[in-house]
């Protein structure tokens, strides 16, 4: 018996086998079969972990053809024709010995943890038809498969492969599918691929491939899928694509393509089913010829520079399920320009519609209500929509996400919204609901300032995210919201909720709008929180103060000298009186007011929240401020001064320091330290915004979020609103710019790393903006504070559920 053994183990096993297995098996174990056996045993031997014991059957008591994942031909002697060991959790290297299984046709090792290189010996498998090595951690370059003349499908996606794409010289004539997505491939697309005319699918998403799409690819007439999303490709719209008349999927998103789309695109690509070109620099109009691609079901054109109107012909796309046009410069100003909305009623399969961040104007046509009842995701935010809350939405009973933020809607939030039983996320922040930006509006409109949160919101049983911030909502927060079991995040900040309507009395009762944190803090207090006596002549200041106190308990003391109020000393001292305790020392003595004063006030609020003592508390007198109080007690008497309820909720035990959760204490200390840094008596000693330093760095945020996770739900909600307030506040204080930029960068990086499905989801391009505040929440989902990035991704996914 001739044996080729390369390792001692295989040798041992073979000897073992030879001496123990039945005679009949030995008789058939000639030549090739011995090779097969040793190849497979080599393969098994190269495994360092087999958590599911997938290879336990690979032993001498069974013929190799009955080993798990191994298939043989029925001929005699039987030949190994397929190995399928995908999804087994296997850890190890791919043994080059597989290259000796000359009859192998199918090899799938996808979704394991194979490391190392793809053995070049696989390139010897002349009969190989399909090779699936997807979703491992393979490294190195892609070997040549030129001699695998039967190879049709090569799936190497989801690894860490580097180097360039294989060209014609490394691929067999006849290959149909080349899937290389999500690796670390670089270089350019080889023009020689144009010679591999059997190609039907090229997927190379999420790599670092640059250059353009070579014109030579025009020869690939049989192409059905060309997906190169998430690379560094550039140049104009690839004309080669226009020759691929059978193309069903074209993915160019998140690259650097420029120029206009060919006006006849829809005519050239009549079979197109998916077109994703978001995240490029395309400009010009959306070609109305797209309507000729009547099979289109996903159309993603977000985050480009498209101008003009949405073609009315879009209604011809009867199979459309996703239409994402967000982040362009599309406009709709007249009934005619809004015609597309009427025609969308024809798209009876539509599930996702985003027009977010364009220049849509005026009242949303009521034909919105004729859109398919299938619609689940509707994004109209960041436009210039006005008028009342779009009534058509009442006809969309299956909505899951509704985003109307950053528009100019007025009126009240309708009661019928409560009927949207599937709604998980509602964002109506930054509108002008019953709104007014200045005094004139207050005077004109104050009778309309009656909009509250409809009690019907208590019926939104699926609701997870509610953002009604930055409106002018009044009234009390419906207690029923507390019954919503799934609610994870609620942001009602920057409203007049829990407040009272200003009236034009001589004496004017102004209930200063407060941050949610303060609202919570004073939840049990009856009456106004900060109650000021205003003179009519002071009302303008009051308005600005209201706005700013609403922006987090901070009065806007810095009065721009260019405004009519510029030198109004009396009003400013009035303001100071009204919010005593929050005011920086330099303000109180009439000194130069700077943004550092805001920092001080911010710090006071921070301390207030965690110490749960108002800065106006009786105990703070004779030079003892809340800041000083904190300063002298921290860190030594930390647990004695923080809110006892919080201490209890955090299970911090003062008597038994051993039982103290160090992490929680550390969190508290971090937060309170920030408060102390903000409330230094000298403006110069406070955290400097000029230097662009962030008020709370990422780590500190995460720490604070950790505190939130430790809190019981009710309190977590309130505290979280506070965290959100922090994010906002530091934006207001300019420090947030750096933070926002960082988040934006992070988000766009994640975009690059996102999977194709992610790229097809409606919101990735605007992810950062929507999730910016939500990122503050990420700690709540993340068990580990060090996983900020990952948890942001999680947020992203949760914001944009797969469809
Ligand atoms: C397997 O056996 C066949 C003949 O039985 C021979 O042609 C072929 O070269 C052998 N292959 C290997 C790898 O030994
Ligand atoms: C595989 O075949 C090569 C020759 O092609 C030989 O050198 C090697 O020992 C074989 N490996 C095994 C495990 O049989
Ligand atoms: C050999 O494989 C069988 C299953 O086919 C398994 O039950 C048995 O435990 C294995 N023997 C060893 C020694 O692993
Ligand atoms: C090999 O894969 C092809 C398609 O990829 C499939 O049709 C065929 O059934 C597979 N053969 C085996 C033996 O698994
Ligand atoms: C690889 O992973 C992706 C994402 O998880 C999945 O969609 C794909 O089906 C996997 N591929 C294989 C061949 O298992
Ligand atoms: C392909 O086969 C030819 C002829 O047997 C050989 O010269 C060449 O080295 C092989 N290429 C690879 C990449 O194995
Ligand atoms: C395609 O193949 C032909 C013939 O082998 C060759 O002349 C040509 O240069 C190849 N084209 C590319 C782009 O590699
Ligand atoms: C692409 O199509 C155009 C006209 O539709 C034709 O002139 C050109 O030859 C085609 N290119 C290739 C490489 O087939
Ligand atoms: C987008 O288009 C506008 C108007 O055509 C132009 O001013 C602007 O430079 C373009 N921006 C980019 C990034 O191409
Ligand atoms: C609506 O669809 C029908 C057929 O599906 C088509 O004939 C008609 O032109 C479409 N209407 C609009 C306004 O696109
Ligand atoms: C809504 O707010 C925007 C931005 O502040 C403003 O320009 C617009 O005039 C307002 N619209 C209405 C109807 O109040
Ligand atoms: C502010 O308070 C001081 C002292 O309490 C008082 O004299 C002054 O009149 C107050 N200013 C206003 C505008 O109410």
Short mmCIF file of C-alpha atoms in Angstrom, two decimals, residues 252-599:
data_model
loop_
_atom_site.label_atom_id
_atom_site.label_comp_id
_atom_site.label_asym_id
_atom_site.label_seq_id
_atom_site.Cartn_x
_atom_site.Cartn_y
_atom_site.Cartn_z
CA UNK A 252 -22.28 52.15 -7.17
CA UNK A 253 -23.12 53.71 -3.84
CA UNK A 254 -20.60 55.27 -1.47
CA UNK A 255 -17.89 55.98 -3.96
CA UNK A 256 -16.67 59.15 -5.58
CA UNK A 257 -18.56 59.08 -8.86
CA UNK A 258 -19.35 62.42 -10.43
CA UNK A 259 -21.30 63.87 -13.30
CA UNK A 260 -24.78 63.25 -14.53
CA UNK A 261 -26.66 60.03 -15.09
CA UNK A 262 -27.17 59.17 -18.75
CA UNK A 263 -30.61 60.46 -19.61
CA UNK A 264 -31.49 57.20 -21.33
CA UNK A 265 -30.40 54.95 -18.51
CA UNK A 266 -33.76 53.33 -17.99
CA UNK A 267 -34.01 52.42 -21.65
CA UNK A 268 -30.55 50.86 -21.72
CA UNK A 269 -31.09 48.90 -18.55
CA UNK A 270 -34.68 47.72 -18.82
CA UNK A 271 -34.16 44.75 -16.52
CA UNK A 272 -32.82 46.75 -13.63
CA UNK A 273 -34.24 45.67 -10.30
CA UNK A 274 -31.94 47.47 -7.91
CA UNK A 275 -30.12 50.70 -8.48
CA UNK A 276 -28.09 52.07 -5.60
CA UNK A 277 -25.96 55.07 -6.34
CA UNK A 278 -26.24 56.94 -3.06
CA UNK A 279 -23.26 58.62 -1.46
CA UNK A 280 -21.56 59.91 -4.60
CA UNK A 281 -21.30 63.30 -6.23
CA UNK A 282 -23.79 62.76 -8.99
CA UNK A 283 -25.61 65.85 -10.09
CA UNK A 284 -28.20 66.94 -12.58
CA UNK A 285 -31.72 65.67 -12.86
CA UNK A 286 -33.09 62.27 -12.04
CA UNK A 287 -33.66 60.86 -15.53
CA UNK A 288 -37.32 60.22 -16.13
CA UNK A 289 -36.28 57.29 -18.32
CA UNK A 290 -35.79 55.32 -15.12
CA UNK A 291 -39.48 54.68 -15.37
CA UNK A 292 -38.68 52.33 -18.26
CA UNK A 293 -36.90 50.01 -15.89
CA UNK A 294 -40.24 48.71 -14.82
CA UNK A 295 -38.83 45.97 -12.63
CA UNK A 296 -37.06 48.39 -10.32
CA UNK A 297 -37.88 47.61 -6.76
CA UNK A 298 -35.04 49.35 -4.97
CA UNK A 299 -33.97 52.79 -6.00
CA UNK A 300 -31.41 54.45 -3.77
CA UNK A 301 -30.07 57.79 -4.90
CA UNK A 302 -29.47 59.44 -1.57
CA UNK A 303 -26.66 61.77 -0.64
CA UNK A 304 -25.77 63.11 -4.06
CA UNK A 305 -26.26 66.46 -5.62
CA UNK A 306 -29.33 65.75 -7.70
CA UNK A 307 -31.36 68.79 -8.53
CA UNK A 308 -34.67 69.43 -10.19
CA UNK A 309 -37.85 67.62 -9.42
CA UNK A 310 -38.70 64.02 -8.76
CA UNK A 311 -39.94 62.80 -12.16
CA UNK A 312 -43.66 62.27 -12.21
CA UNK A 313 -42.99 59.13 -14.22
CA UNK A 314 -41.74 57.47 -11.03
CA UNK A 315 -45.30 56.24 -10.66
CA UNK A 316 -44.67 53.82 -13.47
CA UNK A 317 -42.40 51.81 -11.22
CA UNK A 318 -45.16 49.60 -9.97
CA UNK A 319 -42.83 47.22 -8.15
CA UNK A 320 -40.94 49.83 -6.20
CA UNK A 321 -40.48 48.90 -2.57
CA UNK A 322 -37.77 51.40 -1.67
CA UNK A 323 -37.33 54.92 -2.91
CA UNK A 324 -34.54 56.78 -1.21
CA UNK A 325 -33.86 60.26 -2.51
CA UNK A 326 -32.69 61.80 0.73
CA UNK A 327 -29.86 64.28 0.97
CA UNK A 328 -30.07 65.86 -2.45
CA UNK A 329 -31.25 69.21 -3.67
CA UNK A 330 -34.50 68.11 -5.17
CA UNK A 331 -37.31 70.56 -4.94
CA UNK A 332 -41.07 70.61 -5.13
CA UNK A 333 -42.66 73.99 -4.93
CA UNK A 334 -45.82 73.78 -6.97
CA UNK A 335 -48.61 71.34 -7.39
CA UNK A 336 -47.04 70.30 -10.66
CA UNK A 337 -43.71 69.63 -9.04
CA UNK A 338 -45.41 67.57 -6.37
CA UNK A 339 -47.09 65.44 -9.02
CA UNK A 340 -44.75 62.56 -8.31
CA UNK A 341 -46.42 62.19 -4.94
CA UNK A 342 -49.79 61.71 -6.58
CA UNK A 343 -48.29 59.13 -8.91
CA UNK A 344 -46.55 57.22 -6.16
CA UNK A 345 -49.97 55.89 -5.37
CA UNK A 346 -49.32 53.57 -8.29
CA UNK A 347 -46.39 52.00 -6.48
CA UNK A 348 -48.47 49.65 -4.47
CA UNK A 349 -45.51 47.79 -3.03
CA UNK A 350 -43.74 50.81 -1.61
CA UNK A 351 -42.40 50.19 1.86
CA UNK A 352 -39.75 52.84 2.26
CA UNK A 353 -39.90 56.43 1.11
CA UNK A 354 -37.32 59.01 2.00
CA UNK A 355 -37.24 62.54 0.70
CA UNK A 356 -35.36 63.74 3.71
CA UNK A 357 -32.99 66.67 3.43
CA UNK A 358 -34.08 68.12 0.15
CA UNK A 359 -35.90 71.29 -0.69
CA UNK A 360 -39.45 70.12 -0.62
CA UNK A 361 -41.71 73.01 0.16
CA UNK A 362 -45.17 73.83 1.21
CA UNK A 363 -47.97 71.61 2.28
CA UNK A 364 -47.46 67.89 1.80
CA UNK A 365 -50.07 66.88 -0.78
CA UNK A 366 -52.90 64.91 0.65
CA UNK A 367 -52.10 62.28 -1.99
CA UNK A 368 -49.47 61.10 0.47
CA UNK A 369 -52.42 59.30 1.95
CA UNK A 370 -52.93 57.38 -1.29
CA UNK A 371 -49.54 55.78 -1.08
CA UNK A 372 -49.52 52.10 -0.51
CA UNK A 373 -50.69 50.94 2.87
CA UNK A 374 -47.54 48.83 2.74
CA UNK A 375 -45.50 51.90 3.57
CA UNK A 376 -43.47 51.28 6.71
CA UNK A 377 -40.76 53.90 6.65
CA UNK A 378 -41.45 57.50 5.82
CA UNK A 379 -38.77 60.14 6.07
CA UNK A 380 -39.66 63.70 5.19
CA UNK A 381 -37.39 65.49 7.61
CA UNK A 382 -35.10 68.40 6.85
CA UNK A 383 -37.17 70.01 4.19
CA UNK A 384 -39.20 73.17 4.17
CA UNK A 385 -42.54 71.54 4.53
CA UNK A 386 -45.13 73.70 6.14
CA UNK A 387 -48.76 73.77 6.95
CA UNK A 388 -50.39 71.44 9.34
CA UNK A 389 -49.31 67.95 10.22
CA UNK A 390 -49.63 65.95 6.96
CA UNK A 391 -53.06 64.43 7.17
CA UNK A 392 -52.39 61.73 4.58
CA UNK A 393 -50.31 59.90 7.15
CA UNK A 394 -53.52 58.88 8.82
CA UNK A 395 -54.00 56.46 5.91
CA UNK A 396 -50.70 54.72 6.44
CA UNK A 397 -51.54 52.22 9.15
CA UNK A 398 -48.37 50.16 8.87
CA UNK A 399 -45.81 52.84 9.49
CA UNK A 400 -42.88 51.79 11.61
CA UNK A 401 -40.76 54.90 11.35
CA UNK A 402 -42.12 58.35 10.77
CA UNK A 403 -39.68 61.22 10.60
CA UNK A 404 -40.95 64.72 10.01
CA UNK A 405 -38.26 66.56 11.86
CA UNK A 406 -36.74 69.86 10.84
CA UNK A 407 -39.60 71.25 8.86
CA UNK A 408 -41.87 74.20 9.37
CA UNK A 409 -45.03 72.43 10.24
CA UNK A 410 -47.45 74.32 12.36
CA UNK A 411 -50.62 73.45 14.17
CA UNK A 412 -51.05 70.71 16.61
CA UNK A 413 -49.93 67.13 16.76
CA UNK A 414 -52.99 65.18 15.71
CA UNK A 415 -54.86 62.84 17.93
CA UNK A 416 -55.13 60.20 15.20
CA UNK A 417 -51.40 59.50 15.35
CA UNK A 418 -52.27 57.31 18.27
CA UNK A 419 -53.86 54.97 15.77
CA UNK A 420 -50.54 53.98 14.22
CA UNK A 421 -50.21 50.79 16.16
CA UNK A 422 -47.02 49.61 14.48
CA UNK A 423 -45.13 52.85 14.90
CA UNK A 424 -41.77 52.34 16.55
CA UNK A 425 -40.13 55.66 15.94
CA UNK A 426 -41.69 59.07 15.72
CA UNK A 427 -39.54 62.11 15.15
CA UNK A 428 -41.23 65.43 14.86
CA UNK A 429 -38.55 67.54 16.39
CA UNK A 430 -37.52 70.93 15.15
CA UNK A 431 -40.74 72.14 13.72
CA UNK A 432 -42.73 75.25 14.24
CA UNK A 433 -45.63 73.49 15.81
CA UNK A 434 -47.80 76.32 16.97
CA UNK A 435 -44.51 77.97 16.82
CA UNK A 436 -42.93 81.30 16.81
CA UNK A 437 -39.39 82.38 16.96
CA UNK A 438 -39.85 85.77 18.44
CA UNK A 439 -42.12 88.03 20.29
CA UNK A 440 -44.24 89.08 17.37
CA UNK A 441 -45.16 85.52 16.86
CA UNK A 442 -45.92 85.03 20.47
CA UNK A 443 -48.22 87.93 20.44
CA UNK A 444 -49.91 86.87 17.29
CA UNK A 445 -50.01 83.23 17.96
CA UNK A 446 -50.07 82.72 21.60
CA UNK A 447 -53.67 81.70 21.52
CA UNK A 448 -52.57 78.78 19.44
CA UNK A 449 -49.99 77.68 21.91
CA UNK A 450 -52.33 75.08 23.14
CA UNK A 451 -50.94 72.06 21.36
CA UNK A 452 -50.16 69.28 23.70
CA UNK A 453 -49.11 65.72 23.25
CA UNK A 454 -52.31 63.92 22.38
CA UNK A 455 -53.34 61.46 25.05
CA UNK A 456 -53.82 58.98 22.22
CA UNK A 457 -50.04 58.59 22.20
CA UNK A 458 -50.58 56.23 25.05
CA UNK A 459 -51.90 53.80 22.46
CA UNK A 460 -48.71 53.71 20.41
CA UNK A 461 -47.97 50.30 21.77
CA UNK A 462 -45.00 49.61 19.51
CA UNK A 463 -43.28 52.90 20.16
CA UNK A 464 -39.60 52.77 20.99
CA UNK A 465 -38.38 56.23 20.08
CA UNK A 466 -40.28 59.42 20.46
CA UNK A 467 -38.76 62.76 19.66
CA UNK A 468 -40.97 65.78 19.83
CA UNK A 469 -38.23 68.09 20.93
CA UNK A 470 -37.82 71.64 19.72
CA UNK A 471 -41.41 72.44 19.19
CA UNK A 472 -43.66 74.69 21.08
CA UNK A 473 -45.75 72.00 22.60
CA UNK A 474 -47.50 72.90 25.77
CA UNK A 475 -49.48 71.17 28.41
CA UNK A 476 -48.45 68.26 30.44
CA UNK A 477 -46.73 65.13 29.33
CA UNK A 478 -49.38 62.41 29.16
CA UNK A 479 -48.88 59.99 31.97
CA UNK A 480 -49.97 57.26 29.56
CA UNK A 481 -46.59 57.44 27.89
CA UNK A 482 -45.31 55.69 30.94
CA UNK A 483 -47.39 52.67 29.97
CA UNK A 484 -45.59 52.14 26.69
CA UNK A 485 -43.66 49.01 27.44
CA UNK A 486 -41.25 49.20 24.54
CA UNK A 487 -40.34 52.84 24.85
CA UNK A 488 -36.59 53.15 24.92
CA UNK A 489 -36.04 56.78 24.28
CA UNK A 490 -38.11 59.84 24.62
CA UNK A 491 -37.03 63.37 23.94
CA UNK A 492 -39.47 66.10 24.68
CA UNK A 493 -36.91 68.74 25.37
CA UNK A 494 -37.15 72.28 24.14
CA UNK A 495 -40.87 72.55 24.49
CA UNK A 496 -43.15 74.31 26.86
CA UNK A 497 -44.39 71.12 28.26
CA UNK A 498 -45.45 71.15 31.84
CA UNK A 499 -45.49 74.89 31.50
CA UNK A 500 -48.13 77.45 31.26
CA UNK A 501 -49.08 79.77 28.49
CA UNK A 502 -47.74 83.27 28.76
CA UNK A 503 -50.50 85.79 28.82
CA UNK A 504 -50.36 89.40 27.94
CA UNK A 505 -51.08 90.63 31.42
CA UNK A 506 -49.38 93.61 32.92
CA UNK A 507 -48.04 91.33 35.27
CA UNK A 508 -46.95 88.44 33.15
CA UNK A 509 -46.47 84.97 34.44
CA UNK A 510 -43.75 83.36 32.50
CA UNK A 511 -43.01 79.84 33.20
CA UNK A 512 -39.57 79.45 31.96
CA UNK A 513 -39.16 76.53 29.70
CA UNK A 514 -36.85 74.07 31.26
CA UNK A 515 -34.81 71.25 30.13
CA UNK A 516 -36.14 67.81 30.58
CA UNK A 517 -33.65 67.18 33.24
CA UNK A 518 -34.94 70.03 35.26
CA UNK A 519 -38.46 69.05 34.49
CA UNK A 520 -37.72 65.69 35.91
CA UNK A 521 -35.88 67.05 38.83
CA UNK A 522 -38.80 69.18 39.77
CA UNK A 523 -41.31 66.67 38.80
CA UNK A 524 -42.90 66.57 42.18
CA UNK A 525 -42.92 70.29 42.67
CA UNK A 526 -46.11 72.09 42.09
CA UNK A 527 -46.10 75.32 40.23
CA UNK A 528 -43.66 77.07 38.09
CA UNK A 529 -40.06 76.18 38.26
CA UNK A 530 -38.59 79.54 37.71
CA UNK A 531 -41.16 82.14 38.18
CA UNK A 532 -40.37 85.63 37.16
CA UNK A 533 -42.23 88.81 37.30
CA UNK A 534 -41.88 90.43 33.99
CA UNK A 535 -42.54 93.88 32.82
CA UNK A 536 -43.91 94.14 29.30
CA UNK A 537 -40.80 96.02 28.35
CA UNK A 538 -38.82 92.98 29.33
CA UNK A 539 -40.73 90.49 27.39
CA UNK A 540 -38.31 90.30 24.53
CA UNK A 541 -35.59 89.39 26.84
CA UNK A 542 -37.91 87.03 28.48
CA UNK A 543 -38.51 85.37 25.22
CA UNK A 544 -34.88 84.88 24.56
CA UNK A 545 -34.37 83.76 28.07
CA UNK A 546 -37.22 81.36 27.75
CA UNK A 547 -35.67 79.93 24.67
CA UNK A 548 -32.38 79.57 26.33
CA UNK A 549 -33.54 78.33 29.60
CA UNK A 550 -35.45 75.91 27.50
CA UNK A 551 -32.13 75.09 25.97
CA UNK A 552 -31.04 73.77 29.24
CA UNK A 553 -31.71 75.91 32.15
CA UNK A 554 -29.31 78.48 30.89
CA UNK A 555 -30.33 82.02 30.37
CA UNK A 556 -28.84 83.71 27.39
CA UNK A 557 -27.13 86.48 29.19
CA UNK A 558 -24.83 87.38 26.46
CA UNK A 559 -26.74 90.08 24.74
CA UNK A 560 -25.56 90.90 21.31
CA UNK A 561 -24.78 94.59 21.31
CA UNK A 562 -26.09 94.83 17.79
CA UNK A 563 -29.59 93.97 18.82
CA UNK A 564 -32.02 96.51 20.06
CA UNK A 565 -31.64 95.08 23.51
CA UNK A 566 -27.92 95.45 23.49
CA UNK A 567 -27.47 97.93 26.27
CA UNK A 568 -30.45 97.08 28.33
CA UNK A 569 -28.77 96.74 31.68
CA UNK A 570 -31.98 96.53 33.60
CA UNK A 571 -33.26 93.61 31.63
CA UNK A 572 -30.09 91.70 32.03
CA UNK A 573 -29.95 92.22 35.74
CA UNK A 574 -33.54 91.17 35.83
CA UNK A 575 -32.64 87.97 34.09
CA UNK A 576 -29.88 87.39 36.50
CA UNK A 577 -32.21 87.82 39.37
CA UNK A 578 -34.63 85.42 37.79
CA UNK A 579 -32.20 82.59 37.55
CA UNK A 580 -30.02 83.28 40.48
CA UNK A 581 -27.94 80.31 41.38
CA UNK A 582 -27.33 79.35 37.80
CA UNK A 583 -25.51 82.48 37.02
CA UNK A 584 -21.77 82.71 36.76
CA UNK A 585 -20.20 84.97 39.38
CA UNK A 586 -18.90 87.34 36.75
CA UNK A 587 -22.45 87.93 35.53
CA UNK A 588 -23.75 88.71 38.94
CA UNK A 589 -21.22 91.44 39.38
CA UNK A 590 -21.96 92.85 35.96
CA UNK A 591 -18.70 91.74 34.45
CA UNK A 592 -17.99 90.82 30.89
CA UNK A 593 -20.27 88.00 29.91
CA UNK A 594 -18.80 85.29 27.79
CA UNK A 595 -19.70 81.82 26.74
CA UNK A 596 -17.81 80.68 29.80
CA UNK A 597 -20.85 81.88 31.71
CA UNK A 598 -22.93 79.33 29.90
CA UNK A 599 -20.44 76.72 30.89
#
